[in-house]
Amino acid sequence: MIQLDLNAIAEHLESLEETIIFKLIDRAHWRANSVIYEKGRSGFAGNSDKSLFELRLLFQERMDAEFGRFCVPEERPFNKKLPTPGRKVSIDKTGLHTTDYNCINLTSDILTDYLALVPCICKAGDDGQYGSSVEHDVYAVQAIARRVHYGALYVAESKYRQMPEKLKPLIKAEDFNSLYTALTRKDVEEAIVARVREKVISVQSRIRTEIRHTITPETIVRFYHNCVIPKTKKGEVLYLLNRPPN
Amino acid sequence: MIQLDLNAIAEHLESLEETIIFKLIDRAHWRANSVIYEKGRSGFAGNSDKSLFELRLLFQERMDAEFGRFCVPEERPFNKKLPTPGRKVSIDKTGLHTTDYNCINLTSDILTDYLALVPCICKAGDDGQYGSSVEHDVYAVQAIARRVHYGALYVAESKYRQMPEKLKPLIKAEDFNSLYTALTRKDVEEAIVARVREKVISVQSRIRTEIRHTITPETIVRFYHNCVIPKTKKGEVLYLLNRPPN
């Protein structure tokens, strides 16, 4: 059984920060390569309506689906119509209350924000490294999505158990904004971004910037402020609005 | 055209170090989970002769092959009989002289060494996170293989151009050991591992070890000493032995 204790959940979210930072730095090893995001320019025959990045994400998720990735609550897919798992996946009892995890799927928002982030972390221009770029794009968006959905689901359930009397009337009234406010803890958010800022600095401290491109801490701080944290909270509200009363 | 200058090649190899370190730390986020390396226990119907890790690597490489990964000289596959690329991949003129890049394929050696490394970087035991573990195993072995093959091919060609008169008779005599010795630069190797040690320390310096498992610098230093560096040199020799005289 996954521990539905807010501290344990916060620690797991903290432990996912390095993974996100690593994957963004790895993507930034390559140029922005904007052509990989242009529809119809993937070079794949018969897939002219998609970009190389979109195709890579689709192929990756088809493979992941066969391995059972999306049986895990916090692994929400970016694509629809994925294959069923080819293997049996056993999942710990989650303690979550929802009939359909895909009611809490923030991937569309994450994708928009990630695509806006790429030109901020990568050097401008084209180095021809399209394969490596889309490969690391996919790893990055998946790491971000895992963090956002894990937070959304488990933080929401845990807060519900902490203050059911405060949340129940807001859920009943379907009051998105009041729920969002009730779930907001400014001090916690500030502590998260301060820690992320320090991690981005220390992780890159031995990189020789003449030979490898680094990312500025403020870019990642902004991404946490404008995407990771608000999308997690949006997911928390969606979870609560879809939580059947027990 | 890729720069066949030994300094530029060394700098590219240096820039790949963070990627390898990141991917190993990410794998070490999960337990050793030894069952994922046991043949016949993947849980996939009809694939009873392979481990979950072997299947993940195979599925990943099938996808990568469709995207054209193995058109790139330094991307040598771990598996055989992969699909042909589904898209046109344009590769810069490499300056390499070889008729078949797969004469220089160190993946079998890398795999053996990597599987021995896993219990040294991961906490012992089983956390059930099989999907995430094999996913990050694959990213790690691919990053290591890319570094080894890049070094093998480009360092060898560059050294050949630097000292053809010294290497030609050894190549003609197919003298593996003398070639290996001629390509060895102890001082360079020591500088590499010293740098890797410092990077492993600084990259992890802000990780809270109570909540995320870290890897000891000496483990990665040993892996560079016993695998990355010698396998790169073995690949250099194989390249030279397969280099048609021009």
Coordinates of C-alpha atoms in Angstrom, one line a residue:
Chain A
M1 CA 0.0 0.0 0.0
I2 CA 1.4 3.4 -1.0
Q3 CA 1.8 5.7 2.0
L4 CA -0.9 8.4 1.9
D5 CA 1.1 10.6 4.2
L6 CA 1.7 14.1 2.9
N7 CA 5.3 14.1 4.0
A8 CA 6.1 10.8 2.3
I9 CA 4.4 12.1 -0.9
A10 CA 6.4 15.4 -0.8
E11 CA 9.6 13.4 -0.4
H12 CA 8.8 11.2 -3.4
L13 CA 8.1 14.4 -5.4
E14 CA 11.4 15.8 -4.2
S15 CA 13.2 12.7 -5.3
L16 CA 11.7 13.1 -8.8
E17 CA 13.3 16.5 -9.2
E18 CA 16.7 15.3 -10.2
T19 CA 15.2 13.1 -12.9
I20 CA 13.5 16.0 -14.4
I21 CA 16.5 18.2 -14.2
F22 CA 18.8 15.5 -15.7
K23 CA 16.5 15.0 -18.6
L24 CA 16.2 18.7 -19.4
I25 CA 20.0 19.1 -19.3
D26 CA 20.3 16.1 -21.6
R27 CA 17.8 17.6 -24.1
A28 CA 19.7 20.9 -24.0
H29 CA 22.9 19.0 -25.1
W30 CA 21.4 19.4 -28.6
R31 CA 20.2 22.5 -30.4
A32 CA 16.6 23.6 -30.5
N33 CA 16.2 21.9 -33.9
S34 CA 12.8 23.4 -34.5
V35 CA 12.1 21.4 -37.6
I36 CA 11.4 18.3 -35.4
Y37 CA 8.3 20.0 -34.1
E38 CA 6.9 20.9 -37.5
K39 CA 4.0 18.7 -38.7
G40 CA 4.7 16.9 -42.0
R41 CA 8.4 17.1 -41.7
S42 CA 9.2 13.9 -39.9
G43 CA 10.6 12.2 -43.0
F44 CA 8.4 9.2 -42.3
A45 CA 6.4 8.0 -45.3
G46 CA 2.6 7.9 -44.7
N47 CA 2.8 10.0 -41.5
S48 CA 2.8 13.4 -43.1
D49 CA 0.4 14.9 -40.6
K50 CA 2.7 14.5 -37.6
S51 CA 6.0 16.0 -36.5
L52 CA 9.0 13.8 -35.8
F53 CA 8.6 14.6 -32.1
E54 CA 4.9 13.6 -32.1
L55 CA 5.7 10.4 -33.9
R56 CA 8.5 9.5 -31.4
L57 CA 6.2 10.2 -28.5
L58 CA 3.5 8.0 -30.1
F59 CA 5.9 5.1 -30.9
Q60 CA 7.4 5.3 -27.4
E61 CA 3.9 5.3 -25.7
R62 CA 2.8 2.3 -27.8
M63 CA 5.9 0.4 -26.6
D64 CA 5.3 1.6 -23.0
A65 CA 1.7 0.6 -23.2
E66 CA 2.7 -3.0 -24.1
F67 CA 5.0 -3.0 -21.1
G68 CA 2.1 -1.9 -18.9
R69 CA 3.3 1.6 -18.1
F70 CA -0.2 3.1 -18.0
C71 CA -1.6 0.7 -15.5
V72 CA 0.3 2.9 -13.0
P73 CA -2.0 5.7 -11.8
E74 CA 0.6 8.5 -12.2
E75 CA 1.6 7.4 -15.7
R76 CA -1.0 9.1 -17.9
P77 CA -0.4 8.9 -21.6
F78 CA -0.1 11.8 -24.1
N79 CA -1.8 9.7 -26.8
K80 CA -5.0 7.8 -27.1
K81 CA -5.8 4.4 -28.6
L82 CA -2.7 2.7 -27.2
P83 CA -2.3 -1.1 -27.2
T84 CA -3.3 -3.1 -24.1
P85 CA -0.4 -4.4 -22.0
G86 CA 1.3 -7.6 -23.2
R87 CA 2.2 -8.6 -19.7
K88 CA 0.6 -8.8 -16.3
V89 CA 1.4 -5.8 -14.1
S90 CA 0.7 -5.9 -10.4
I91 CA 0.1 -2.6 -8.8
D92 CA 0.2 -1.9 -5.1
K93 CA -3.0 -0.9 -3.5
T94 CA -3.0 2.9 -4.1
G95 CA -5.6 4.2 -1.6
L96 CA -6.9 6.5 -4.4
H97 CA -10.6 6.9 -5.1
T98 CA -11.4 7.4 -8.7
T99 CA -13.1 5.3 -11.4
D100 CA -11.0 6.6 -14.2
Y101 CA -7.5 8.0 -13.9
N102 CA -7.8 9.6 -17.2
C103 CA -10.2 12.2 -15.8
I104 CA -6.9 13.6 -14.3
N105 CA -4.8 13.8 -17.4
L106 CA -2.7 17.0 -17.7
T107 CA -0.6 15.8 -20.7
S108 CA -2.0 18.3 -23.1
D109 CA -1.2 21.2 -20.8
I110 CA 2.3 19.8 -20.1
L111 CA 3.0 19.4 -23.8
T112 CA 2.1 23.0 -24.6
D113 CA 4.3 24.3 -21.7
Y114 CA 7.2 21.9 -22.6
L115 CA 7.3 23.0 -26.3
A116 CA 7.5 26.6 -25.1
L117 CA 10.4 25.6 -22.8
V118 CA 12.6 24.0 -25.4
P119 CA 13.8 27.3 -27.0
C120 CA 14.6 28.6 -23.5
I121 CA 16.8 25.6 -22.6
C122 CA 18.4 24.8 -25.9
K123 CA 20.8 26.8 -28.0
A124 CA 19.1 28.2 -31.1
G125 CA 19.7 26.6 -34.4
D126 CA 20.0 23.2 -36.0
D127 CA 22.7 20.6 -35.4
G128 CA 21.1 17.8 -37.4
Q129 CA 20.8 15.7 -34.2
Y130 CA 17.1 15.1 -34.7
G131 CA 16.9 11.6 -33.4
S132 CA 18.7 12.4 -30.1
S133 CA 16.6 15.5 -29.7
V134 CA 13.2 13.9 -29.9
E135 CA 14.5 10.9 -27.9
H136 CA 15.3 13.2 -25.0
D137 CA 12.2 15.3 -25.5
V138 CA 10.1 12.2 -24.9
Y139 CA 12.1 11.3 -21.8
A140 CA 11.7 14.8 -20.4
V141 CA 7.9 15.1 -21.0
Q142 CA 7.4 11.7 -19.5
A143 CA 9.4 12.6 -16.4
I144 CA 7.5 15.9 -16.0
A145 CA 4.1 14.1 -16.5
R146 CA 5.0 11.5 -13.9
R147 CA 5.7 14.2 -11.3
V148 CA 2.6 16.2 -12.1
H149 CA 0.2 13.2 -12.0
Y150 CA 1.8 11.7 -9.0
G151 CA 1.4 15.0 -7.1
A152 CA -2.1 15.5 -8.4
L153 CA -3.4 12.1 -7.4
Y154 CA -1.7 11.5 -4.1
V155 CA -1.5 15.0 -2.7
A156 CA -5.2 15.5 -3.4
E157 CA -6.3 12.2 -1.8
S158 CA -4.1 12.9 1.2
K159 CA -5.4 16.5 1.6
Y160 CA -8.9 15.2 1.3
R161 CA -8.3 12.9 4.2
Q162 CA -6.8 15.7 6.2
M163 CA -9.6 18.2 5.7
P164 CA -12.7 16.5 4.4
E165 CA -15.1 19.0 6.0
K166 CA -13.4 21.9 4.3
L167 CA -13.3 20.3 0.9
K168 CA -16.6 18.5 0.7
P169 CA -18.8 21.5 0.2
L170 CA -16.5 23.0 -2.4
I171 CA -16.5 19.6 -4.3
K172 CA -20.3 19.5 -4.1
A173 CA -20.5 23.0 -5.5
E174 CA -17.9 22.1 -8.2
D175 CA -16.1 25.3 -7.2
F176 CA -12.9 24.9 -9.1
N177 CA -11.4 28.2 -8.0
S178 CA -12.1 27.8 -4.3
L179 CA -10.7 24.3 -4.4
Y180 CA -7.6 25.5 -6.2
T181 CA -7.1 28.2 -3.5
A182 CA -7.8 25.7 -0.6
L183 CA -5.1 23.4 -2.0
T184 CA -2.5 26.2 -2.4
R185 CA 0.4 26.4 0.1
K186 CA 2.6 29.3 -1.0
D187 CA 5.3 28.6 1.5
V188 CA 5.7 25.0 0.3
E189 CA 5.8 26.2 -3.3
E190 CA 8.5 28.7 -2.6
A191 CA 10.6 26.0 -0.8
I192 CA 10.2 23.7 -3.8
V193 CA 11.5 26.2 -6.3
A194 CA 14.3 27.4 -4.1
R195 CA 15.5 23.8 -3.8
V196 CA 15.1 23.2 -7.6
R197 CA 17.1 26.3 -8.3
E198 CA 20.0 25.0 -6.1
K199 CA 19.9 21.6 -7.7
V200 CA 20.1 23.0 -11.2
I201 CA 23.2 24.9 -10.1
S202 CA 25.0 22.1 -8.3
V203 CA 24.2 19.4 -10.9
Q204 CA 25.8 21.5 -13.6
S205 CA 28.7 22.9 -11.5
R206 CA 31.4 20.7 -13.1
I207 CA 30.2 21.0 -16.8
R208 CA 32.7 22.8 -19.0
T209 CA 30.4 25.3 -20.6
E210 CA 32.7 25.6 -23.7
I211 CA 31.9 22.1 -24.6
R212 CA 28.4 21.4 -23.3
H213 CA 25.5 23.8 -23.2
T214 CA 24.0 24.4 -19.7
I215 CA 20.6 25.6 -18.7
T216 CA 20.0 28.6 -16.5
P217 CA 18.4 27.8 -13.1
E218 CA 15.8 30.6 -13.6
T219 CA 14.4 28.9 -16.6
I220 CA 13.7 25.8 -14.6
V221 CA 12.4 27.8 -11.7
R222 CA 10.0 29.6 -14.1
F223 CA 8.9 26.2 -15.5
Y224 CA 8.1 24.9 -12.0
H225 CA 6.3 28.1 -11.2
N226 CA 4.3 28.2 -14.4
C227 CA 3.8 24.6 -15.2
V228 CA 4.8 21.9 -12.8
I229 CA 3.2 23.4 -9.7
P230 CA 0.0 24.9 -11.2
K231 CA -0.6 21.8 -13.3
T232 CA -0.2 19.6 -10.3
K233 CA -2.8 21.7 -8.5
K234 CA -5.1 21.7 -11.4
G235 CA -4.8 17.9 -11.4
E236 CA -5.6 17.9 -7.6
V237 CA -8.8 19.8 -8.3
L238 CA -9.7 17.5 -11.1
Y239 CA -9.1 14.5 -8.9
L240 CA -11.3 15.9 -6.1
L241 CA -14.1 16.8 -8.6
N242 CA -14.0 13.2 -9.9
R243 CA -13.7 11.6 -6.5
P244 CA -16.8 9.6 -5.6
P245 CA -17.9 10.3 -2.0
N246 CA -17.0 7.3 0.1
Chain B
M1 CA 32.0 16.9 -41.9
I2 CA 32.8 15.8 -38.3
Q3 CA 36.1 17.3 -37.0
L4 CA 38.7 14.6 -36.9
D5 CA 40.8 16.5 -34.4
L6 CA 41.8 14.6 -31.3
N7 CA 41.0 17.5 -29.0
A8 CA 37.5 18.0 -30.5
I9 CA 36.8 14.3 -30.1
A10 CA 38.0 14.3 -26.5
E11 CA 35.7 17.3 -25.8
H12 CA 32.7 15.5 -27.3
L13 CA 33.5 12.4 -25.2
E14 CA 33.8 14.6 -22.1
S15 CA 30.4 16.2 -22.9
L16 CA 28.9 12.7 -22.9
E17 CA 30.0 12.0 -19.4
E18 CA 27.1 13.9 -17.7
T19 CA 24.6 11.9 -19.8
I20 CA 26.1 8.6 -18.6
I21 CA 26.2 9.8 -15.0
F22 CA 22.6 11.1 -15.1
K23 CA 21.3 7.9 -16.5
L24 CA 23.1 5.7 -14.0
I25 CA 21.8 7.9 -11.1
D26 CA 18.3 7.6 -12.6
R27 CA 18.6 3.8 -12.7
A28 CA 19.8 3.8 -9.1
H29 CA 16.6 5.5 -8.0
W30 CA 15.1 2.0 -8.1
R31 CA 16.1 -1.2 -6.4
A32 CA 18.3 -3.8 -8.1
N33 CA 15.1 -5.8 -8.9
S34 CA 17.1 -8.8 -10.1
V35 CA 14.0 -10.6 -11.4
I36 CA 14.0 -8.2 -14.4
Y37 CA 17.2 -9.8 -15.7
E38 CA 16.0 -13.4 -15.3
K39 CA 15.1 -15.2 -18.5
G40 CA 11.5 -16.4 -18.8
R41 CA 10.2 -14.0 -16.1
S42 CA 9.2 -11.0 -18.2
G43 CA 5.5 -11.8 -17.9
F44 CA 5.1 -11.4 -21.6
A45 CA 3.2 -14.3 -23.2
G46 CA 5.1 -16.0 -26.0
N47 CA 8.5 -14.5 -25.1
S48 CA 9.5 -16.9 -22.4
D49 CA 13.1 -17.2 -23.4
K50 CA 13.9 -13.6 -22.7
S51 CA 14.2 -11.4 -19.6
L52 CA 12.1 -8.2 -19.2
F53 CA 15.3 -6.2 -19.6
E54 CA 16.2 -8.0 -22.8
L55 CA 12.7 -7.5 -24.2
R56 CA 12.7 -3.8 -23.4
L57 CA 16.1 -3.4 -25.1
L58 CA 14.8 -5.3 -28.1
F59 CA 11.6 -3.2 -28.4
Q60 CA 13.5 0.0 -27.9
E61 CA 16.0 -0.9 -30.6
R62 CA 13.2 -1.9 -33.0
M63 CA 11.7 1.6 -32.5
D64 CA 15.1 3.3 -32.7
A65 CA 15.9 1.4 -35.9
E66 CA 12.7 2.7 -37.5
F67 CA 13.8 6.2 -36.6
G68 CA 17.2 5.6 -38.2
R69 CA 19.4 5.5 -35.1
F70 CA 21.7 2.9 -36.4
C71 CA 22.6 4.9 -39.5
V72 CA 24.8 6.9 -37.2
P73 CA 28.3 5.2 -36.9
E74 CA 28.6 5.5 -33.1
E75 CA 25.1 4.0 -32.6
R76 CA 25.7 0.3 -32.7
P77 CA 22.8 -2.0 -31.8
F78 CA 22.7 -4.6 -29.1
N79 CA 20.3 -6.7 -31.1
K80 CA 20.4 -8.2 -34.6
K81 CA 17.7 -8.3 -37.3
L82 CA 16.3 -4.9 -36.6
P83 CA 13.9 -3.2 -39.0
T84 CA 15.1 -0.8 -41.7
P85 CA 14.6 2.9 -41.1
G86 CA 11.2 4.3 -41.9
R87 CA 12.6 7.7 -42.7
K88 CA 15.5 9.2 -44.6
V89 CA 18.4 10.1 -42.3
S90 CA 21.1 12.3 -43.5
I91 CA 24.5 11.8 -41.9
D92 CA 27.4 14.3 -42.1
K93 CA 30.5 13.0 -43.9
T94 CA 32.3 11.2 -41.1
G95 CA 35.9 10.9 -42.4
L96 CA 35.8 7.3 -41.2
H97 CA 37.2 4.4 -43.3
T98 CA 35.3 1.2 -42.8
T99 CA 33.0 -0.8 -44.9
D100 CA 31.0 -2.2 -42.0
Y101 CA 30.5 -0.3 -38.7
N102 CA 29.4 -3.5 -37.1
C103 CA 32.9 -4.9 -37.2
I104 CA 33.3 -2.5 -34.3
N105 CA 30.4 -3.5 -32.1
L106 CA 31.2 -3.7 -28.4
T107 CA 27.7 -4.1 -27.2
S108 CA 28.1 -7.6 -25.9
D109 CA 31.0 -6.6 -23.7
I110 CA 29.2 -3.5 -22.5
L111 CA 26.1 -5.5 -21.6
T112 CA 28.1 -8.0 -19.5
D113 CA 29.9 -5.1 -17.6
Y114 CA 26.7 -3.2 -17.2
L115 CA 24.8 -6.1 -15.7
A116 CA 27.6 -6.5 -13.2
L117 CA 27.4 -2.8 -12.4
V118 CA 23.7 -2.8 -11.5
P119 CA 24.0 -4.4 -8.1
C120 CA 26.8 -2.0 -7.3
I121 CA 24.8 1.2 -8.0
C122 CA 21.3 0.1 -6.9
K123 CA 20.1 -0.7 -3.4
A124 CA 19.6 -4.5 -3.0
G125 CA 16.1 -5.8 -3.0
D126 CA 12.9 -5.5 -4.9
D127 CA 10.5 -2.5 -5.0
G128 CA 8.3 -3.7 -7.8
Q129 CA 9.3 -0.9 -10.1
Y130 CA 10.2 -3.2 -12.9
G131 CA 9.0 -1.0 -15.8
S132 CA 11.0 2.1 -14.6
S133 CA 14.0 0.0 -13.9
V134 CA 14.3 -1.6 -17.4
E135 CA 13.4 1.7 -19.0
H136 CA 16.4 3.3 -17.3
D137 CA 18.6 0.3 -17.9
V138 CA 18.1 0.7 -21.6
Y139 CA 18.8 4.5 -21.5
A140 CA 22.0 3.8 -19.5
V141 CA 23.4 1.1 -21.8
Q142 CA 22.6 3.1 -24.9
A143 CA 24.4 6.1 -23.4
I144 CA 27.5 4.0 -22.5
A145 CA 27.5 2.3 -25.9
R146 CA 27.3 5.7 -27.7
R147 CA 30.3 6.9 -25.8
V148 CA 32.4 3.7 -26.3
H149 CA 31.7 3.5 -30.1
Y150 CA 32.2 7.2 -30.7
G151 CA 35.6 7.0 -29.0
A152 CA 36.5 3.8 -30.7
L153 CA 35.8 5.1 -34.2
Y154 CA 36.8 8.7 -34.2
V155 CA 39.8 8.4 -31.8
A156 CA 41.2 5.5 -33.8
E157 CA 40.8 7.3 -37.2
S158 CA 42.3 10.4 -35.8
K159 CA 45.3 8.6 -34.2
Y160 CA 45.8 6.7 -37.5
R161 CA 46.2 10.0 -39.3
Q162 CA 48.5 11.3 -36.5
M163 CA 50.9 8.3 -36.7
P164 CA 50.3 6.1 -39.7
E165 CA 53.9 4.9 -40.0
K166 CA 53.8 3.6 -36.4
L167 CA 50.4 1.9 -36.8
K168 CA 50.6 0.5 -40.3
P169 CA 53.0 -2.4 -39.6
L170 CA 51.1 -3.4 -36.5
I171 CA 47.8 -3.4 -38.5
K172 CA 49.5 -5.5 -41.2
A173 CA 50.8 -8.0 -38.6
E174 CA 47.3 -8.0 -37.0
D175 CA 49.0 -7.5 -33.7
F176 CA 46.1 -6.7 -31.4
N177 CA 48.2 -6.3 -28.2
S178 CA 50.8 -4.0 -29.7
L179 CA 48.1 -1.9 -31.2
Y180 CA 46.3 -1.7 -27.9
T181 CA 49.5 -0.6 -26.2
A182 CA 50.2 2.0 -28.9
L183 CA 46.8 3.5 -28.4
T184 CA 47.1 3.7 -24.6
R185 CA 47.7 7.1 -23.0
K186 CA 47.7 6.5 -19.2
D187 CA 47.9 10.2 -18.4
V188 CA 44.7 10.9 -20.4
E189 CA 42.9 8.0 -18.8
E190 CA 43.8 9.2 -15.3
A191 CA 42.5 12.7 -16.1
I192 CA 39.3 11.2 -17.4
V193 CA 38.5 9.2 -14.3
A194 CA 39.5 12.1 -12.0
R195 CA 37.0 14.3 -13.8
V196 CA 34.3 11.7 -13.7
R197 CA 34.8 11.2 -10.0
E198 CA 34.4 14.9 -9.4
K199 CA 31.3 15.0 -11.6
V200 CA 29.6 12.1 -9.8
I201 CA 30.2 14.0 -6.5
S202 CA 29.0 17.4 -7.6
V203 CA 25.9 16.1 -9.6
Q204 CA 24.6 14.4 -6.5
S205 CA 25.7 17.0 -3.9
R206 CA 22.1 18.4 -3.3
I207 CA 20.4 15.0 -3.2
R208 CA 18.9 14.2 0.2
T209 CA 20.2 10.7 0.7
E210 CA 17.3 9.8 3.1
I211 CA 14.9 10.1 0.2
R212 CA 16.9 9.2 -2.9
H213 CA 19.6 6.6 -3.3
T214 CA 23.0 8.0 -4.5
I215 CA 25.8 6.2 -6.2
T216 CA 29.4 6.2 -4.9
P217 CA 31.9 8.0 -7.1
E218 CA 34.3 5.0 -6.9
T219 CA 31.8 2.7 -8.5
I220 CA 31.6 4.8 -11.6
V221 CA 35.4 5.4 -11.5
R222 CA 35.9 1.6 -11.5
F223 CA 33.4 1.2 -14.3
Y224 CA 35.3 3.7 -16.4
H225 CA 38.5 1.9 -15.6
N226 CA 37.2 -1.6 -16.3
C227 CA 34.7 -1.0 -19.0
V228 CA 34.4 2.4 -20.7
I229 CA 38.1 3.0 -21.3
P230 CA 39.3 -0.5 -22.2
K231 CA 36.2 -1.2 -24.4
T232 CA 36.8 2.0 -26.2
K233 CA 40.4 1.0 -26.8
K234 CA 39.4 -2.5 -27.9
G235 CA 37.0 -0.8 -30.4
E236 CA 39.9 1.4 -31.6
V237 CA 41.9 -1.7 -32.4
L238 CA 39.0 -3.4 -34.1
Y239 CA 38.5 -0.3 -36.2
L240 CA 42.2 -0.2 -37.2
L241 CA 42.2 -3.9 -38.0
N242 CA 39.1 -3.4 -40.2
R243 CA 40.4 -0.2 -41.8
P244 CA 41.0 -0.7 -45.5
P245 CA 44.4 0.9 -46.4
N246 CA 43.7 4.1 -48.4

